[in-house]
mmCIF file of C-alpha atoms in Angstrom:
data_model
loop_
_atom_site.group_PDB
_atom_site.id
_atom_site.type_symbol
_atom_site.label_atom_id
_atom_site.label_comp_id
_atom_site.label_asym_id
_atom_site.label_seq_id
_atom_site.Cartn_x
_atom_site.Cartn_y
_atom_site.Cartn_z
ATOM 1 C CA MET Y 24 74.465 34.913 132.371
ATOM 2 C CA ILE Y 25 75.462 38.406 131.997
ATOM 3 C CA LYS Y 26 71.786 39.515 131.081
ATOM 4 C CA HIS Y 27 70.488 38.108 134.131
ATOM 5 C CA LEU Y 28 73.434 39.641 136.471
ATOM 6 C CA LEU Y 29 72.617 42.978 134.570
ATOM 7 C CA LEU Y 30 68.782 41.985 135.492
ATOM 8 C CA VAL Y 31 69.617 41.542 138.978
ATOM 9 C CA LEU Y 32 71.712 44.461 139.565
ATOM 10 C CA ALA Y 33 69.434 46.687 138.086
ATOM 11 C CA SER Y 34 66.626 45.523 140.466
ATOM 12 C CA ALA Y 35 68.832 45.837 143.710
ATOM 13 C CA SER Y 36 69.336 49.640 142.354
ATOM 14 C CA VAL Y 37 65.432 50.308 142.038
ATOM 15 C CA LEU Y 38 64.930 48.829 145.536
ATOM 16 C CA LEU Y 39 67.897 50.398 147.328
ATOM 17 C CA PHE Y 40 66.680 54.238 145.776
ATOM 18 C CA ASN Y 41 62.964 53.299 146.502
ATOM 19 C CA THR Y 42 64.052 52.411 150.130
ATOM 20 C CA ALA Y 43 66.356 55.584 150.364
ATOM 21 C CA ARG Y 44 63.000 57.533 149.084
ATOM 22 C CA ALA Y 45 60.774 55.698 151.955
ATOM 23 C CA GLU Y 46 63.140 57.069 154.753
ATOM 24 C CA THR Y 47 63.895 60.524 153.638
ATOM 25 C CA GLY Y 48 60.590 61.247 151.913
ATOM 26 C CA PRO Y 49 59.799 63.955 149.246
ATOM 27 C CA ALA Y 50 62.811 66.594 148.102
ATOM 28 C CA THR Y 51 60.954 69.310 149.609
ATOM 29 C CA ASP Y 52 60.129 67.299 152.972
ATOM 30 C CA LEU Y 53 62.166 68.541 156.452
ATOM 31 C CA VAL Y 54 62.171 65.982 159.266
ATOM 32 C CA LEU Y 55 61.730 67.957 162.149
ATOM 33 C CA LEU Y 56 62.847 67.579 165.317
ATOM 34 C CA THR Y 57 61.843 69.285 169.299
ATOM 35 C CA GLU Y 58 62.076 68.315 172.861
ATOM 36 C CA ASN Y 59 60.431 69.113 175.813
ATOM 37 C CA PHE Y 60 60.599 72.728 176.472
ATOM 38 C CA PRO Y 61 57.548 74.101 177.776
ATOM 39 C CA PRO Y 62 55.726 76.365 176.710
ATOM 40 C CA TYR Y 63 56.887 76.164 173.493
ATOM 41 C CA ASN Y 64 57.149 72.503 172.567
ATOM 42 C CA MET Y 65 55.111 69.855 174.747
ATOM 43 C CA ALA Y 66 55.054 66.373 174.085
ATOM 44 C CA LYS Y 67 50.593 65.975 175.179
ATOM 45 C CA ASN Y 68 51.473 62.909 177.334
ATOM 46 C CA GLY Y 69 53.996 64.388 179.125
ATOM 47 C CA LYS Y 70 56.800 61.918 177.931
ATOM 48 C CA ASN Y 71 60.077 62.282 176.345
ATOM 49 C CA PHE Y 72 59.252 60.969 172.925
ATOM 50 C CA ALA Y 73 55.978 61.785 170.749
ATOM 51 C CA GLN Y 74 55.014 62.744 167.377
ATOM 52 C CA GLY Y 75 52.829 64.427 164.889
ATOM 53 C CA GLU Y 76 49.645 65.997 166.666
ATOM 54 C CA ASN Y 77 50.819 64.268 169.536
ATOM 55 C CA ILE Y 78 53.058 67.776 169.997
ATOM 56 C CA ASN Y 79 52.063 70.847 170.956
ATOM 57 C CA GLY Y 80 53.192 74.326 172.271
ATOM 58 C CA ILE Y 81 53.575 78.130 171.353
ATOM 59 C CA ALA Y 82 56.698 77.038 169.098
ATOM 60 C CA THR Y 83 54.930 74.067 167.536
ATOM 61 C CA ASP Y 84 51.863 75.783 166.823
ATOM 62 C CA ILE Y 85 53.858 78.630 165.211
ATOM 63 C CA VAL Y 86 55.960 76.012 162.793
ATOM 64 C CA ARG Y 87 52.592 74.089 161.693
ATOM 65 C CA GLU Y 88 51.296 77.387 160.747
ATOM 66 C CA MET Y 89 54.635 78.599 159.104
ATOM 67 C CA PHE Y 90 54.790 74.938 157.011
ATOM 68 C CA GLN Y 91 51.087 75.451 155.497
ATOM 69 C CA ARG Y 92 51.365 79.049 154.527
ATOM 70 C CA ALA Y 93 54.972 78.319 152.582
ATOM 71 C CA GLY Y 94 53.133 74.677 151.290
ATOM 72 C CA LEU Y 95 56.026 72.659 152.657
ATOM 73 C CA THR Y 96 55.561 69.126 153.874
ATOM 74 C CA TYR Y 97 56.998 67.645 157.084
ATOM 75 C CA SER Y 98 57.411 64.989 159.786
ATOM 76 C CA LEU Y 99 57.355 66.421 163.785
ATOM 77 C CA THR Y 100 59.207 64.291 166.663
ATOM 78 C CA LEU Y 101 60.046 65.098 169.650
ATOM 79 C CA ARG Y 102 62.588 63.572 171.493
ATOM 80 C CA PHE Y 103 65.044 63.105 174.051
ATOM 81 C CA PRO Y 104 68.062 63.889 175.303
ATOM 82 C CA TRP Y 105 68.515 68.080 173.261
ATOM 83 C CA GLU Y 106 72.104 66.850 172.400
ATOM 84 C CA ARG Y 107 70.576 64.137 170.325
ATOM 85 C CA VAL Y 108 68.448 66.799 168.831
ATOM 86 C CA TYR Y 109 71.055 69.009 168.128
ATOM 87 C CA LYS Y 110 73.392 66.451 166.737
ATOM 88 C CA LEU Y 111 71.048 65.144 164.179
ATOM 89 C CA ALA Y 112 69.994 68.417 162.760
ATOM 90 C CA LEU Y 113 73.612 69.365 162.596
ATOM 91 C CA GLU Y 114 74.795 66.349 160.913
ATOM 92 C CA ASN Y 115 71.486 65.374 158.521
ATOM 93 C CA PRO Y 116 70.356 67.085 155.266
ATOM 94 C CA GLY Y 117 67.097 67.836 155.474
ATOM 95 C CA TYR Y 118 66.659 68.014 159.060
ATOM 96 C CA GLY Y 119 65.923 70.928 161.344
ATOM 97 C CA ALA Y 120 65.647 71.482 165.123
ATOM 98 C CA PHE Y 121 63.468 73.875 167.402
ATOM 99 C CA VAL Y 122 63.595 76.148 169.057
ATOM 100 C CA MET Y 123 67.315 76.952 168.921
ATOM 101 C CA ALA Y 124 68.897 80.002 170.365
ATOM 102 C CA ARG Y 125 71.097 81.574 167.496
ATOM 103 C CA LEU Y 126 74.022 82.102 169.252
ATOM 104 C CA PRO Y 127 77.850 83.348 167.566
ATOM 105 C CA ASP Y 128 79.356 79.709 167.536
ATOM 106 C CA ARG Y 129 76.019 78.613 165.994
ATOM 107 C CA GLU Y 130 75.851 81.199 163.131
ATOM 108 C CA ASN Y 131 77.377 79.350 160.733
ATOM 109 C CA ARG Y 132 76.557 75.831 161.881
ATOM 110 C CA PHE Y 133 72.929 76.126 160.533
ATOM 111 C CA LYS Y 134 70.306 78.139 158.383
ATOM 112 C CA TRP Y 135 67.695 80.037 160.375
ATOM 113 C CA VAL Y 136 64.624 81.041 160.196
ATOM 114 C CA GLY Y 137 62.628 83.122 163.033
ATOM 115 C CA PRO Y 138 62.835 84.538 165.427
ATOM 116 C CA ILE Y 139 60.124 82.037 166.690
ATOM 117 C CA GLY Y 140 59.942 83.404 170.514
ATOM 118 C CA PRO Y 141 62.245 85.149 173.197
ATOM 119 C CA ASP Y 142 64.016 83.176 175.768
ATOM 120 C CA ASP Y 143 65.544 85.656 178.474
ATOM 121 C CA TRP Y 144 68.216 84.007 180.834
ATOM 122 C CA ILE Y 145 67.534 84.001 184.190
ATOM 123 C CA LEU Y 146 68.674 83.098 187.596
ATOM 124 C CA LEU Y 147 66.310 81.697 190.000
ATOM 125 C CA ALA Y 148 66.013 81.670 193.360
ATOM 126 C CA ARG Y 149 63.861 80.193 196.527
ATOM 127 C CA ALA Y 150 61.232 82.864 197.778
ATOM 128 C CA ASP Y 151 63.224 82.858 200.926
ATOM 129 C CA SER Y 152 66.889 83.411 199.693
ATOM 130 C CA LYS Y 153 68.806 86.517 200.448
ATOM 131 C CA ILE Y 154 71.012 85.980 197.704
ATOM 132 C CA THR Y 155 71.089 89.366 195.553
ATOM 133 C CA LEU Y 156 73.103 89.659 192.593
ATOM 134 C CA GLN Y 157 74.403 92.701 190.255
ATOM 135 C CA THR Y 158 76.019 90.719 187.470
ATOM 136 C CA LEU Y 159 76.662 86.759 186.691
ATOM 137 C CA ASN Y 160 80.072 87.422 187.883
ATOM 138 C CA ASP Y 161 78.599 88.111 191.303
ATOM 139 C CA ALA Y 162 77.134 84.250 191.205
ATOM 140 C CA ARG Y 163 80.510 82.449 191.174
ATOM 141 C CA GLN Y 164 80.545 81.696 194.888
ATOM 142 C CA TYR Y 165 77.183 79.725 194.551
ATOM 143 C CA LYS Y 166 76.015 76.154 193.158
ATOM 144 C CA ILE Y 167 74.318 76.590 189.882
ATOM 145 C CA GLY Y 168 71.772 74.076 188.348
ATOM 146 C CA ALA Y 169 71.140 74.205 184.697
ATOM 147 C CA TYR Y 170 70.149 72.227 181.668
ATOM 148 C CA LYS Y 171 72.683 69.949 179.907
ATOM 149 C CA GLY Y 172 73.644 70.888 176.600
ATOM 150 C CA ASP Y 173 71.899 73.665 176.539
ATOM 151 C CA ALA Y 174 73.083 77.468 175.413
ATOM 152 C CA ILE Y 175 72.552 78.743 179.047
ATOM 153 C CA ALA Y 176 74.741 75.779 180.554
ATOM 154 C CA GLU Y 177 77.174 76.260 177.759
ATOM 155 C CA THR Y 178 77.550 80.095 178.093
ATOM 156 C CA LEU Y 179 78.005 79.621 182.048
ATOM 157 C CA THR Y 180 80.745 76.907 181.425
ATOM 158 C CA LYS Y 181 82.770 79.184 178.939
ATOM 159 C CA GLN Y 182 82.432 82.150 181.533
ATOM 160 C CA GLY Y 183 83.977 79.365 184.291
ATOM 161 C CA LEU Y 184 81.201 79.416 186.789
ATOM 162 C CA LYS Y 185 80.860 75.586 186.588
ATOM 163 C CA PRO Y 186 76.920 74.994 186.703
ATOM 164 C CA VAL Y 187 75.554 71.507 187.722
ATOM 165 C CA VAL Y 188 73.602 69.948 184.817
ATOM 166 C CA VAL Y 189 70.713 68.201 184.625
ATOM 167 C CA LEU Y 190 69.364 66.111 181.801
ATOM 168 C CA ARG Y 191 65.804 67.459 182.408
ATOM 169 C CA ASP Y 192 65.420 71.380 183.632
ATOM 170 C CA GLN Y 193 62.454 70.714 185.475
ATOM 171 C CA ASP Y 194 64.237 68.618 188.194
ATOM 172 C CA ASN Y 195 66.375 71.795 188.888
ATOM 173 C CA ALA Y 196 62.894 73.673 190.244
ATOM 174 C CA LYS Y 197 63.015 70.505 193.047
ATOM 175 C CA LYS Y 198 67.043 70.470 193.429
ATOM 176 C CA LEU Y 199 66.190 74.338 194.145
ATOM 177 C CA VAL Y 200 63.590 74.144 196.711
ATOM 178 C CA ASN Y 201 65.277 71.470 198.424
ATOM 179 C CA GLY Y 202 68.603 73.024 198.734
ATOM 180 C CA GLN Y 203 70.683 71.077 196.200
ATOM 181 C CA ILE Y 204 71.605 74.179 194.568
ATOM 182 C CA ASP Y 205 71.214 77.683 195.237
ATOM 183 C CA LEU Y 206 70.457 79.080 192.089
ATOM 184 C CA TRP Y 207 68.675 78.161 188.944
ATOM 185 C CA ALA Y 208 69.904 79.442 185.547
ATOM 186 C CA THR Y 209 66.821 78.844 183.090
ATOM 187 C CA GLY Y 210 64.558 80.582 180.249
ATOM 188 C CA ASP Y 211 61.978 82.878 180.991
ATOM 189 C CA PRO Y 212 59.008 81.769 180.625
ATOM 190 C CA ALA Y 213 60.288 78.188 179.925
ATOM 191 C CA GLY Y 214 61.763 77.895 183.755
ATOM 192 C CA ARG Y 215 58.641 79.003 185.431
ATOM 193 C CA TYR Y 216 56.589 77.058 183.199
ATOM 194 C CA LEU Y 217 58.328 73.853 184.148
ATOM 195 C CA ALA Y 218 58.611 74.806 187.748
ATOM 196 C CA ARG Y 219 54.387 74.871 188.065
ATOM 197 C CA GLN Y 220 53.745 71.573 186.450
ATOM 198 C CA ASP Y 221 55.833 70.022 189.145
ATOM 199 C CA GLY Y 222 54.304 72.111 191.514
ATOM 200 C CA VAL Y 223 57.340 74.323 192.494
ATOM 201 C CA THR Y 224 55.877 78.493 192.449
ATOM 202 C CA GLY Y 225 56.989 81.464 194.415
ATOM 203 C CA LEU Y 226 60.295 81.622 193.008
ATOM 204 C CA LYS Y 227 61.881 84.735 192.274
ATOM 205 C CA THR Y 228 64.528 86.397 189.878
ATOM 206 C CA VAL Y 229 67.639 87.407 191.078
ATOM 207 C CA LEU Y 230 69.081 88.712 188.009
ATOM 208 C CA ARG Y 231 68.645 88.712 184.142
ATOM 209 C CA PHE Y 232 71.429 88.326 182.621
ATOM 210 C CA ASN Y 233 70.670 87.683 178.474
ATOM 211 C CA SER Y 234 67.776 87.939 176.053
ATOM 212 C CA ALA Y 235 67.714 85.819 173.276
ATOM 213 C CA GLU Y 236 65.642 85.002 170.607
ATOM 214 C CA LEU Y 237 64.544 81.229 169.679
ATOM 215 C CA TYR Y 238 64.890 79.961 166.066
ATOM 216 C CA LEU Y 239 64.121 77.048 163.656
ATOM 217 C CA ALA Y 240 67.633 75.771 162.716
ATOM 218 C CA LEU Y 241 67.803 73.942 159.894
ATOM 219 C CA ASN Y 242 70.442 71.640 158.130
ATOM 220 C CA LYS Y 243 73.084 73.765 156.286
ATOM 221 C CA GLU Y 244 72.088 71.508 153.193
ATOM 222 C CA VAL Y 245 68.626 72.516 153.286
ATOM 223 C CA SER Y 246 67.938 75.019 150.258
ATOM 224 C CA ASP Y 247 67.480 78.881 150.716
ATOM 225 C CA GLU Y 248 64.434 78.548 148.785
ATOM 226 C CA VAL Y 249 62.934 76.628 151.317
ATOM 227 C CA VAL Y 250 64.304 79.130 153.987
ATOM 228 C CA ASN Y 251 63.245 81.803 152.278
ATOM 229 C CA LYS Y 252 59.783 80.747 151.924
ATOM 230 C CA LEU Y 253 59.196 80.046 155.652
ATOM 231 C CA GLN Y 254 60.870 82.653 156.486
ATOM 232 C CA THR Y 255 58.513 84.965 154.416
ATOM 233 C CA ALA Y 256 55.700 83.110 155.873
ATOM 234 C CA LEU Y 257 56.833 83.635 159.508
ATOM 235 C CA ASP Y 258 56.669 87.282 158.631
ATOM 236 C CA GLN Y 259 53.539 87.317 157.204
ATOM 237 C CA LEU Y 260 52.446 85.339 160.277
ATOM 238 C CA ARG Y 261 53.424 88.203 162.604
ATOM 239 C CA LYS Y 262 51.922 91.046 160.200
ATOM 240 C CA GLU Y 263 48.567 89.772 160.487
ATOM 241 C CA GLY Y 264 48.770 89.110 164.490
ATOM 242 C CA VAL Y 265 48.815 84.833 164.087
ATOM 243 C CA VAL Y 266 52.323 84.690 166.508
ATOM 244 C CA ASP Y 267 50.871 86.775 169.130
ATOM 245 C CA GLU Y 268 47.524 84.860 169.392
ATOM 246 C CA ILE Y 269 49.049 81.607 169.249
ATOM 247 C CA MET Y 270 51.298 82.669 172.610
ATOM 248 C CA GLY Y 271 48.292 84.199 174.030
ATOM 249 C CA ARG Y 272 46.899 80.617 174.183
ATOM 250 C CA TYR Y 273 49.819 79.469 176.434
ATOM 251 C CA LEU Y 274 50.585 82.190 178.458
#
């Protein structure tokens, strides 16, 4: 009876171990998450969920090249919303998210590989707008649209500007044209790209208030060896002109 019970327990332990490995993959695998953030990351079908080869964009192509050069394997999923992507990468060993602005309050929450590309922060207005701004403080009197959970929205909130947030940044383009907001706080080139995709053109930049760099953010449990391999691979790709070549495909 005892022998039979031990065999059952042993079998159960093996099953649990194999199930865990099936979910997490080999030790060197990373689970990478991203969002629709054109032209850096995009679902080819335009939806808010995609996996593997159904995702493209500047950052996605660079990350693929990085992992191939580093000899590491990964899975890639694009999902929605960004807040969920951020939380999963923050809380789960072996996870990572891109592209993420490397801000002071995020610095110690992740391990970083990059920069992958720039993301200037701008305030856009309609072409016929009379708004002129010298500083971000001058924008306090206006209704500003931003993307919920994004670093830009978080920064504006911390400075007391109280942005009106949406779950999809591209929705702000039409809100701006329709007069629902006065200004759109977004990234450059991402904002202009999103606006064009929705048929909105002619927007003008009334203030450029920050320059950020975008990174692959890895959970802190990811080994330094893996992080260093990826950083070395990215540095090589940039030196060889591959990063500029990839950007040229989209911009």
